[in-house]
mmCIF file of C-alpha atoms in Angstrom:
data_model
loop_
_atom_site.group_PDB
_atom_site.id
_atom_site.type_symbol
_atom_site.label_atom_id
_atom_site.label_comp_id
_atom_site.label_asym_id
_atom_site.label_seq_id
_atom_site.Cartn_x
_atom_site.Cartn_y
_atom_site.Cartn_z
ATOM 1 C CA UNK A 29 0.000 0.000 0.000
ATOM 2 C CA UNK A 30 1.337 3.421 -0.907
ATOM 3 C CA UNK A 31 1.922 6.143 1.655
ATOM 4 C CA UNK A 32 -0.845 8.127 0.007
ATOM 5 C CA UNK A 33 -3.264 5.248 0.397
ATOM 6 C CA UNK A 34 -2.241 4.736 4.004
ATOM 7 C CA UNK A 35 -2.908 8.382 4.776
ATOM 8 C CA UNK A 36 -6.220 8.217 2.982
ATOM 9 C CA UNK A 37 -7.217 5.102 4.865
ATOM 10 C CA UNK A 38 -6.180 6.667 8.154
ATOM 11 C CA UNK A 39 -8.000 9.830 7.270
ATOM 12 C CA UNK A 40 -11.129 7.883 6.386
ATOM 13 C CA UNK A 41 -10.904 6.093 9.714
ATOM 14 C CA UNK A 42 -10.698 9.368 11.599
ATOM 15 C CA UNK A 43 -13.582 10.790 9.615
ATOM 16 C CA UNK A 44 -15.642 7.695 10.391
ATOM 17 C CA UNK A 45 -15.050 8.149 14.106
ATOM 18 C CA UNK A 46 -15.978 11.822 13.840
ATOM 19 C CA UNK A 47 -19.063 10.928 11.844
ATOM 20 C CA UNK A 48 -20.137 8.430 14.498
ATOM 21 C CA UNK A 49 -19.490 11.010 17.225
ATOM 22 C CA UNK A 50 -21.557 13.563 15.325
ATOM 23 C CA UNK A 51 -24.417 11.079 14.982
ATOM 24 C CA UNK A 52 -24.233 10.326 18.702
ATOM 25 C CA UNK A 53 -24.249 14.041 19.550
ATOM 26 C CA UNK A 54 -27.127 14.684 17.148
ATOM 27 C CA UNK A 55 -29.067 11.863 18.803
ATOM 28 C CA UNK A 56 -28.437 13.335 22.246
ATOM 29 C CA UNK A 57 -29.442 16.805 21.038
ATOM 30 C CA UNK A 58 -32.556 15.368 19.418
ATOM 31 C CA UNK A 59 -33.519 13.534 22.604
ATOM 32 C CA UNK A 60 -32.952 16.708 24.618
ATOM 33 C CA UNK A 61 -35.078 18.722 22.201
ATOM 34 C CA UNK A 62 -37.822 16.056 22.404
ATOM 35 C CA UNK A 63 -38.068 16.705 26.128
ATOM 36 C CA UNK A 64 -38.507 20.477 25.880
ATOM 37 C CA UNK A 65 -41.857 22.200 25.333
ATOM 38 C CA UNK A 66 -41.997 23.933 21.914
ATOM 39 C CA UNK A 67 -41.395 27.429 23.286
ATOM 40 C CA UNK A 68 -39.846 28.727 20.063
ATOM 41 C CA UNK A 69 -42.685 27.478 17.869
ATOM 42 C CA UNK A 70 -45.444 28.625 20.226
ATOM 43 C CA UNK A 71 -44.007 32.080 20.843
ATOM 44 C CA UNK A 72 -42.393 32.640 17.459
ATOM 45 C CA UNK A 73 -44.305 35.861 16.781
ATOM 46 C CA UNK A 74 -43.494 37.310 20.227
ATOM 47 C CA UNK A 75 -39.800 36.441 19.925
ATOM 48 C CA UNK A 76 -39.559 37.814 16.385
ATOM 49 C CA UNK A 77 -41.298 41.020 17.389
ATOM 50 C CA UNK A 78 -38.825 41.479 20.227
ATOM 51 C CA UNK A 79 -35.860 40.698 17.963
ATOM 52 C CA UNK A 80 -37.026 43.318 15.460
ATOM 53 C CA UNK A 81 -37.099 46.068 18.063
ATOM 54 C CA UNK A 82 -34.134 48.429 17.793
ATOM 55 C CA UNK A 83 -33.971 48.855 21.540
ATOM 56 C CA UNK A 84 -34.624 45.940 23.846
ATOM 57 C CA UNK A 85 -35.477 47.192 27.327
ATOM 58 C CA UNK A 86 -34.861 44.623 30.007
ATOM 59 C CA UNK A 87 -38.057 43.063 31.302
ATOM 60 C CA UNK A 88 -36.355 41.718 34.414
ATOM 61 C CA UNK A 89 -35.612 44.715 36.632
ATOM 62 C CA UNK A 90 -32.641 44.849 38.975
ATOM 63 C CA UNK A 91 -32.922 43.207 42.368
ATOM 64 C CA UNK A 92 -31.411 43.182 45.854
ATOM 65 C CA UNK A 93 -30.033 40.191 47.705
ATOM 66 C CA UNK A 94 -31.306 40.158 51.291
ATOM 67 C CA UNK A 95 -31.801 37.437 53.881
ATOM 68 C CA UNK A 96 -35.472 36.761 54.531
ATOM 69 C CA UNK A 97 -36.492 35.825 58.098
ATOM 70 C CA UNK A 98 -35.333 32.367 59.201
ATOM 71 C CA UNK A 99 -37.523 30.479 61.696
ATOM 72 C CA UNK A 100 -36.138 27.480 63.601
ATOM 73 C CA UNK A 101 -39.191 25.337 64.356
ATOM 74 C CA UNK A 102 -37.277 23.270 66.908
ATOM 75 C CA UNK A 103 -37.842 26.202 69.296
ATOM 76 C CA UNK A 104 -41.518 25.248 69.406
ATOM 77 C CA UNK A 105 -40.480 22.198 71.418
ATOM 78 C CA UNK A 106 -38.450 24.125 73.989
ATOM 79 C CA UNK A 107 -39.743 26.101 76.972
ATOM 80 C CA UNK A 108 -42.872 28.253 76.893
ATOM 81 C CA UNK A 109 -40.842 31.454 76.423
ATOM 82 C CA UNK A 110 -38.900 30.096 73.420
ATOM 83 C CA UNK A 111 -42.088 28.696 71.923
ATOM 84 C CA UNK A 112 -43.914 32.016 72.190
ATOM 85 C CA UNK A 113 -40.945 33.919 70.753
ATOM 86 C CA UNK A 114 -40.887 31.542 67.773
ATOM 87 C CA UNK A 115 -44.607 32.045 67.109
ATOM 88 C CA UNK A 116 -44.276 35.825 67.412
ATOM 89 C CA UNK A 117 -41.277 35.838 65.070
ATOM 90 C CA UNK A 118 -43.301 33.873 62.546
ATOM 91 C CA UNK A 119 -46.179 36.324 62.784
ATOM 92 C CA UNK A 120 -43.874 39.313 62.421
ATOM 93 C CA UNK A 121 -42.359 37.804 59.278
ATOM 94 C CA UNK A 122 -45.867 37.291 57.858
ATOM 95 C CA UNK A 123 -46.671 40.954 58.573
ATOM 96 C CA UNK A 124 -43.449 42.554 57.338
ATOM 97 C CA UNK A 125 -42.348 40.171 54.587
ATOM 98 C CA UNK A 126 -45.144 37.729 53.731
ATOM 99 C CA UNK A 127 -42.269 35.238 53.368
ATOM 100 C CA UNK A 128 -39.972 33.313 55.679
ATOM 101 C CA UNK A 129 -37.752 30.242 55.627
ATOM 102 C CA UNK A 130 -38.088 27.395 58.110
ATOM 103 C CA UNK A 131 -35.531 24.839 59.321
ATOM 104 C CA UNK A 132 -36.028 21.766 61.541
ATOM 105 C CA UNK A 133 -39.437 21.499 59.898
ATOM 106 C CA UNK A 134 -39.926 17.739 60.212
ATOM 107 C CA UNK A 135 -39.872 16.851 56.504
ATOM 108 C CA UNK A 136 -36.966 14.396 56.050
ATOM 109 C CA UNK A 137 -34.181 15.329 53.623
ATOM 110 C CA UNK A 138 -34.409 11.829 52.173
ATOM 111 C CA UNK A 139 -38.057 12.403 51.236
ATOM 112 C CA UNK A 140 -37.330 15.797 49.666
ATOM 113 C CA UNK A 141 -34.465 14.286 47.652
ATOM 114 C CA UNK A 142 -36.669 11.400 46.533
ATOM 115 C CA UNK A 143 -39.403 13.817 45.470
ATOM 116 C CA UNK A 144 -36.924 15.752 43.364
ATOM 117 C CA UNK A 145 -35.598 12.598 41.699
ATOM 118 C CA UNK A 146 -39.125 11.493 40.800
ATOM 119 C CA UNK A 147 -39.826 15.014 39.573
ATOM 120 C CA UNK A 148 -36.785 14.888 37.286
ATOM 121 C CA UNK A 149 -37.953 11.546 35.860
ATOM 122 C CA UNK A 150 -41.337 13.046 35.000
ATOM 123 C CA UNK A 151 -39.955 16.081 33.208
ATOM 124 C CA UNK A 152 -37.311 14.084 31.325
ATOM 125 C CA UNK A 153 -40.050 12.251 29.458
ATOM 126 C CA UNK A 154 -40.761 13.306 25.845
ATOM 127 C CA UNK A 155 -42.942 16.383 25.496
ATOM 128 C CA UNK A 156 -45.414 14.470 23.317
ATOM 129 C CA UNK A 157 -46.029 12.097 26.214
ATOM 130 C CA UNK A 158 -46.199 14.797 28.892
ATOM 131 C CA UNK A 159 -48.750 16.745 26.875
ATOM 132 C CA UNK A 160 -51.140 13.804 26.447
ATOM 133 C CA UNK A 161 -54.572 14.516 27.930
ATOM 134 C CA UNK A 162 -54.376 11.480 30.248
ATOM 135 C CA UNK A 163 -50.726 11.843 31.277
ATOM 136 C CA UNK A 164 -50.238 9.794 34.479
ATOM 137 C CA UNK A 165 -54.049 9.356 34.552
ATOM 138 C CA UNK A 166 -54.362 12.869 35.968
ATOM 139 C CA UNK A 167 -56.899 15.547 35.078
ATOM 140 C CA UNK A 168 -56.629 17.366 31.762
ATOM 141 C CA UNK A 169 -54.145 20.259 31.912
ATOM 142 C CA UNK A 170 -52.345 18.882 34.954
ATOM 143 C CA UNK A 171 -49.233 19.214 32.807
ATOM 144 C CA UNK A 172 -48.695 22.872 31.866
ATOM 145 C CA UNK A 173 -46.029 24.924 30.180
ATOM 146 C CA UNK A 174 -45.458 28.539 29.229
ATOM 147 C CA UNK A 175 -48.455 30.846 29.235
ATOM 148 C CA UNK A 176 -51.098 30.169 26.566
ATOM 149 C CA UNK A 177 -52.370 33.747 26.845
ATOM 150 C CA UNK A 178 -48.948 35.430 26.575
ATOM 151 C CA UNK A 179 -48.908 38.490 24.312
ATOM 152 C CA UNK A 180 -45.390 39.745 25.103
ATOM 153 C CA UNK A 181 -42.173 38.678 26.768
ATOM 154 C CA UNK A 182 -43.391 40.330 29.970
ATOM 155 C CA UNK A 183 -46.134 37.729 30.515
ATOM 156 C CA UNK A 184 -44.334 34.714 29.081
ATOM 157 C CA UNK A 185 -43.198 32.030 31.558
ATOM 158 C CA UNK A 186 -40.240 29.900 30.431
ATOM 159 C CA UNK A 187 -41.141 26.840 32.499
ATOM 160 C CA UNK A 188 -43.173 23.653 32.648
ATOM 161 C CA UNK A 189 -45.153 22.255 35.568
ATOM 162 C CA UNK A 190 -47.162 19.286 36.792
ATOM 163 C CA UNK A 191 -49.999 20.624 38.939
ATOM 164 C CA UNK A 192 -51.619 17.832 40.945
ATOM 165 C CA UNK A 193 -54.789 18.274 42.973
ATOM 166 C CA UNK A 194 -54.362 15.902 45.901
ATOM 167 C CA UNK A 195 -57.822 14.456 45.318
ATOM 168 C CA UNK A 196 -56.506 13.179 41.966
ATOM 169 C CA UNK A 197 -53.609 11.154 43.372
ATOM 170 C CA UNK A 198 -55.799 8.060 43.644
ATOM 171 C CA UNK A 199 -56.148 8.092 39.837
ATOM 172 C CA UNK A 200 -52.431 7.442 39.413
ATOM 173 C CA UNK A 201 -51.035 3.924 39.045
ATOM 174 C CA UNK A 202 -50.816 2.566 42.591
ATOM 175 C CA UNK A 203 -47.451 0.983 41.788
ATOM 176 C CA UNK A 204 -46.064 4.243 40.452
ATOM 177 C CA UNK A 205 -43.166 5.406 42.628
ATOM 178 C CA UNK A 206 -44.102 9.023 41.908
ATOM 179 C CA UNK A 207 -47.547 8.425 43.422
ATOM 180 C CA UNK A 208 -46.215 6.868 46.614
ATOM 181 C CA UNK A 209 -43.646 9.648 47.003
ATOM 182 C CA UNK A 210 -46.258 12.378 46.481
ATOM 183 C CA UNK A 211 -48.611 10.709 48.969
ATOM 184 C CA UNK A 212 -45.859 10.565 51.567
ATOM 185 C CA UNK A 213 -44.768 14.152 50.944
ATOM 186 C CA UNK A 214 -48.334 15.493 50.873
ATOM 187 C CA UNK A 215 -49.045 13.967 54.282
ATOM 188 C CA UNK A 216 -45.962 15.636 55.786
ATOM 189 C CA UNK A 217 -46.561 18.960 54.016
ATOM 190 C CA UNK A 218 -50.239 19.077 55.007
ATOM 191 C CA UNK A 219 -49.389 18.454 58.667
ATOM 192 C CA UNK A 220 -46.697 21.156 58.535
ATOM 193 C CA UNK A 221 -48.937 23.675 56.744
ATOM 194 C CA UNK A 222 -51.763 23.167 59.219
ATOM 195 C CA UNK A 223 -49.401 23.677 62.161
ATOM 196 C CA UNK A 224 -47.986 26.866 60.656
ATOM 197 C CA UNK A 225 -51.450 28.208 59.819
ATOM 198 C CA UNK A 226 -52.611 27.557 63.382
ATOM 199 C CA UNK A 227 -49.562 29.198 64.947
ATOM 200 C CA UNK A 228 -50.090 32.253 62.756
ATOM 201 C CA UNK A 229 -53.765 32.304 63.746
ATOM 202 C CA UNK A 230 -52.848 32.691 67.424
ATOM 203 C CA UNK A 231 -51.665 36.240 66.769
ATOM 204 C CA UNK A 232 -55.038 37.133 65.250
ATOM 205 C CA UNK A 233 -57.516 35.561 67.644
ATOM 206 C CA UNK A 234 -58.772 33.105 65.021
ATOM 207 C CA UNK A 235 -60.256 29.962 66.594
ATOM 208 C CA UNK A 236 -57.810 27.067 66.871
ATOM 209 C CA UNK A 237 -59.818 24.582 64.778
ATOM 210 C CA UNK A 238 -60.556 26.967 61.875
ATOM 211 C CA UNK A 239 -58.173 25.231 59.493
ATOM 212 C CA UNK A 240 -59.138 21.711 60.541
ATOM 213 C CA UNK A 241 -62.739 22.584 59.734
ATOM 214 C CA UNK A 242 -62.096 24.256 56.377
ATOM 215 C CA UNK A 243 -59.036 22.526 54.879
ATOM 216 C CA UNK A 244 -59.220 18.822 54.100
ATOM 217 C CA UNK A 245 -56.136 16.780 53.079
ATOM 218 C CA UNK A 246 -57.585 16.500 49.560
ATOM 219 C CA UNK A 247 -58.362 20.225 49.072
ATOM 220 C CA UNK A 248 -54.722 21.240 48.631
ATOM 221 C CA UNK A 249 -52.438 20.738 45.635
ATOM 222 C CA UNK A 250 -48.811 20.140 44.696
ATOM 223 C CA UNK A 251 -47.115 21.858 41.787
ATOM 224 C CA UNK A 252 -43.796 20.490 40.578
ATOM 225 C CA UNK A 253 -41.883 22.993 38.442
ATOM 226 C CA UNK A 254 -39.020 22.730 35.986
ATOM 227 C CA UNK A 255 -37.322 25.818 34.557
ATOM 228 C CA UNK A 256 -35.302 24.910 31.429
ATOM 229 C CA UNK A 257 -32.298 27.026 30.439
ATOM 230 C CA UNK A 258 -33.639 30.180 28.823
ATOM 231 C CA UNK A 259 -31.894 31.946 25.914
ATOM 232 C CA UNK A 260 -33.230 35.364 26.941
ATOM 233 C CA UNK A 261 -32.979 35.516 30.756
ATOM 234 C CA UNK A 262 -32.961 39.313 30.902
ATOM 235 C CA UNK A 263 -36.130 39.607 28.827
ATOM 236 C CA UNK A 264 -38.540 37.041 30.274
ATOM 237 C CA UNK A 265 -39.375 35.154 33.448
ATOM 238 C CA UNK A 266 -39.284 31.579 34.634
ATOM 239 C CA UNK A 267 -42.674 32.378 36.189
ATOM 240 C CA UNK A 268 -44.267 35.788 35.809
ATOM 241 C CA UNK A 269 -44.948 37.940 38.910
ATOM 242 C CA UNK A 270 -48.003 36.715 40.830
ATOM 243 C CA UNK A 271 -49.519 36.033 44.251
ATOM 244 C CA UNK A 272 -50.727 32.618 45.437
ATOM 245 C CA UNK A 273 -54.376 31.568 45.634
ATOM 246 C CA UNK A 274 -54.277 29.730 48.974
ATOM 247 C CA UNK A 275 -53.683 30.209 52.705
ATOM 248 C CA UNK A 276 -50.018 29.190 52.719
ATOM 249 C CA UNK A 277 -47.461 27.876 50.250
ATOM 250 C CA UNK A 278 -44.535 25.668 51.228
ATOM 251 C CA UNK A 279 -41.732 25.583 48.656
ATOM 252 C CA UNK A 280 -38.888 23.125 48.340
ATOM 253 C CA UNK A 281 -36.273 24.418 45.895
ATOM 254 C CA UNK A 282 -32.872 23.319 44.669
ATOM 255 C CA UNK A 283 -29.712 25.395 45.051
ATOM 256 C CA UNK A 284 -29.868 27.102 41.638
ATOM 257 C CA UNK A 285 -31.880 30.030 42.974
ATOM 258 C CA UNK A 286 -34.181 32.402 41.107
ATOM 259 C CA UNK A 287 -37.133 32.927 43.463
ATOM 260 C CA UNK A 288 -37.680 36.621 44.165
ATOM 261 C CA UNK A 289 -40.252 38.614 46.132
ATOM 262 C CA UNK A 290 -41.234 42.270 45.972
ATOM 263 C CA UNK A 291 -40.502 44.319 49.081
ATOM 264 C CA UNK A 292 -40.825 48.092 49.386
ATOM 265 C CA UNK A 293 -40.967 48.432 45.616
ATOM 266 C CA UNK A 294 -37.758 46.435 45.035
ATOM 267 C CA UNK A 295 -37.243 42.813 44.063
ATOM 268 C CA UNK A 296 -35.458 40.702 46.679
ATOM 269 C CA UNK A 297 -33.732 37.449 45.784
ATOM 270 C CA UNK A 298 -34.427 34.503 48.129
ATOM 271 C CA UNK A 299 -31.138 32.719 48.719
ATOM 272 C CA UNK A 300 -31.681 28.937 48.804
ATOM 273 C CA UNK A 301 -31.060 27.231 52.133
ATOM 274 C CA UNK A 302 -30.142 23.538 51.713
ATOM 275 C CA UNK A 303 -31.827 22.722 55.035
ATOM 276 C CA UNK A 304 -34.755 25.084 54.664
ATOM 277 C CA UNK A 305 -38.208 25.315 53.147
ATOM 278 C CA UNK A 306 -39.699 28.627 51.991
ATOM 279 C CA UNK A 307 -43.136 29.607 53.323
ATOM 280 C CA UNK A 308 -45.248 32.427 51.930
ATOM 281 C CA UNK A 309 -48.639 33.879 52.801
ATOM 282 C CA UNK A 310 -51.381 33.420 50.211
ATOM 283 C CA UNK A 311 -54.323 35.610 49.214
ATOM 284 C CA UNK A 312 -56.766 33.808 51.512
ATOM 285 C CA UNK A 313 -54.700 34.387 54.647
ATOM 286 C CA UNK A 314 -54.346 38.067 53.768
ATOM 287 C CA UNK A 315 -58.137 38.307 53.487
ATOM 288 C CA UNK A 316 -58.715 36.203 56.623
ATOM 289 C CA UNK A 317 -56.272 38.355 58.618
ATOM 290 C CA UNK A 318 -57.970 41.517 57.298
ATOM 291 C CA UNK A 319 -54.764 42.635 55.638
ATOM 292 C CA UNK A 320 -52.468 42.041 58.622
ATOM 293 C CA UNK A 321 -50.557 39.240 56.902
ATOM 294 C CA UNK A 322 -49.344 40.011 53.395
ATOM 295 C CA UNK A 323 -49.692 37.955 50.229
ATOM 296 C CA UNK A 324 -46.620 39.265 48.426
ATOM 297 C CA UNK A 325 -46.019 39.377 44.693
ATOM 298 C CA UNK A 326 -43.210 37.026 43.720
ATOM 299 C CA UNK A 327 -41.608 35.646 40.565
ATOM 300 C CA UNK A 328 -38.897 33.310 39.311
ATOM 301 C CA UNK A 329 -36.197 34.721 37.069
ATOM 302 C CA UNK A 330 -34.912 32.636 34.185
ATOM 303 C CA UNK A 331 -31.426 31.147 34.022
ATOM 304 C CA UNK A 332 -29.507 30.958 30.757
ATOM 305 C CA UNK A 333 -27.354 27.942 31.563
ATOM 306 C CA UNK A 334 -28.831 25.846 34.364
ATOM 307 C CA UNK A 335 -32.227 24.187 34.764
ATOM 308 C CA UNK A 336 -34.004 24.649 38.087
ATOM 309 C CA UNK A 337 -36.477 22.489 39.992
ATOM 310 C CA UNK A 338 -38.917 23.367 42.752
ATOM 311 C CA UNK A 339 -42.032 21.904 44.346
ATOM 312 C CA UNK A 340 -44.775 24.082 45.820
ATOM 313 C CA UNK A 341 -47.419 22.768 48.208
ATOM 314 C CA UNK A 342 -50.525 24.973 48.174
ATOM 315 C CA UNK A 343 -52.516 24.755 51.425
ATOM 316 C CA UNK A 344 -56.086 25.446 50.318
ATOM 317 C CA UNK A 345 -59.601 25.318 51.769
ATOM 318 C CA UNK A 346 -62.422 23.274 50.306
ATOM 319 C CA UNK A 347 -64.128 24.829 47.310
ATOM 320 C CA UNK A 348 -67.215 25.851 49.330
ATOM 321 C CA UNK A 349 -65.271 27.497 52.181
ATOM 322 C CA UNK A 350 -66.194 31.151 52.695
ATOM 323 C CA UNK A 351 -63.259 33.445 53.532
ATOM 324 C CA UNK A 352 -64.259 36.270 55.868
ATOM 325 C CA UNK A 353 -62.009 38.810 57.594
ATOM 326 C CA UNK A 354 -61.344 38.033 61.267
ATOM 327 C CA UNK A 355 -61.798 41.640 62.443
ATOM 328 C CA UNK A 356 -63.932 44.710 61.755
ATOM 329 C CA UNK A 357 -64.189 46.897 59.819
ATOM 330 C CA UNK A 358 -63.439 44.415 57.053
ATOM 331 C CA UNK A 359 -61.207 45.405 54.153
ATOM 332 C CA UNK A 360 -62.659 42.655 51.988
ATOM 333 C CA UNK A 361 -66.125 41.356 51.271
ATOM 334 C CA UNK A 362 -66.494 37.677 52.079
ATOM 335 C CA UNK A 363 -66.096 35.208 49.244
ATOM 336 C CA UNK A 364 -65.820 31.467 48.678
ATOM 337 C CA UNK A 365 -62.832 29.708 47.133
ATOM 338 C CA UNK A 366 -65.117 28.884 44.196
ATOM 339 C CA UNK A 367 -66.075 32.545 43.665
ATOM 340 C CA UNK A 368 -62.458 33.661 43.897
ATOM 341 C CA UNK A 369 -61.323 31.038 41.402
ATOM 342 C CA UNK A 370 -64.066 31.977 38.946
ATOM 343 C CA UNK A 371 -63.103 35.666 39.191
ATOM 344 C CA UNK A 372 -59.469 34.823 38.459
ATOM 345 C CA UNK A 373 -60.498 32.858 35.368
ATOM 346 C CA UNK A 374 -62.576 35.809 34.130
ATOM 347 C CA UNK A 375 -59.746 38.274 34.707
ATOM 348 C CA UNK A 376 -57.102 36.079 33.066
ATOM 349 C CA UNK A 377 -59.319 35.622 30.028
ATOM 350 C CA UNK A 378 -60.031 39.363 29.807
ATOM 351 C CA UNK A 379 -56.623 40.803 30.700
ATOM 352 C CA UNK A 380 -54.140 37.921 30.442
ATOM 353 C CA UNK A 381 -53.361 38.252 34.155
ATOM 354 C CA UNK A 382 -54.756 37.586 37.623
ATOM 355 C CA UNK A 383 -56.168 40.653 39.424
ATOM 356 C CA UNK A 384 -56.628 38.959 42.790
ATOM 357 C CA UNK A 385 -57.755 40.388 46.117
ATOM 358 C CA UNK A 386 -58.305 43.931 44.894
ATOM 359 C CA UNK A 387 -61.460 42.616 43.178
ATOM 360 C CA UNK A 388 -62.925 41.932 46.616
ATOM 361 C CA UNK A 389 -62.110 45.189 48.395
ATOM 362 C CA UNK A 390 -65.034 46.895 50.123
#
């Protein structure tokens, strides 16, 4: 064989290896793309309109990094003085911040880690499967992504979610590890949420069994979120600014960060605590407390390089429960969960956004 032929053969061999590597990479890229919701196709017009603008003002305003109140729940098991101080600190955080982090909360790290692993498995499935109407035998639209009513980058959410009403868990395959993990987590989260709600009620004079009477284990819901890497993190959100439609929300988040709340007109970044859970006041507790506790607007900013996972447990009343302010004169007219939900749906359809409690001001 001539030297020329040897070089050619060697070159062909190298090219073959490169070709195989390219095929492998293309397959991996294709599989990755199959997982992602079709953001670019769905929001093509919005993205093109933004790209055509000569000036691109940043949608995501600047923010501060501050420590939100940290509550150590182990103090509830100490002496009467420490217990009362812990409850008062919790109430003060609900008044001044509407947010706080808790440690020694009683939810095992092993369970939180297992929930995240099951969450990852769900979102790593192909989009075509996730978007099926009977995905995991759950209700239609349990799997959600983006914002179907988005008209601009400002109200576009670069995220996907599995929103599970706890009354629907029984529809899932009983041998499904996700189901058993959610059932176990929901039991712990419901117990924790009820305790927190009752402690907060002590500062307001609300009767001790209010939440036992109006919140059943099946009336709450769990929302598992995934925030894919976003190509335009300064121009859109992971989740758009909003308040929560519940009494309390308990959030487990990874260490990527991105959750922010609005305080005194400025956005504040919530630094993840590997041992902590984030708790925030919802619209119903603001109405119940007659405006004493604050349901604060919050958002998730997008990340260009790293995906983020979180799980939010929404502690909700039954649909028929009537929310009425605990003191007079009332800031809000009384309303049921059903009425509030219907008003939100009307407002979102009309304006593309939730209006919330201001609809019920007296």
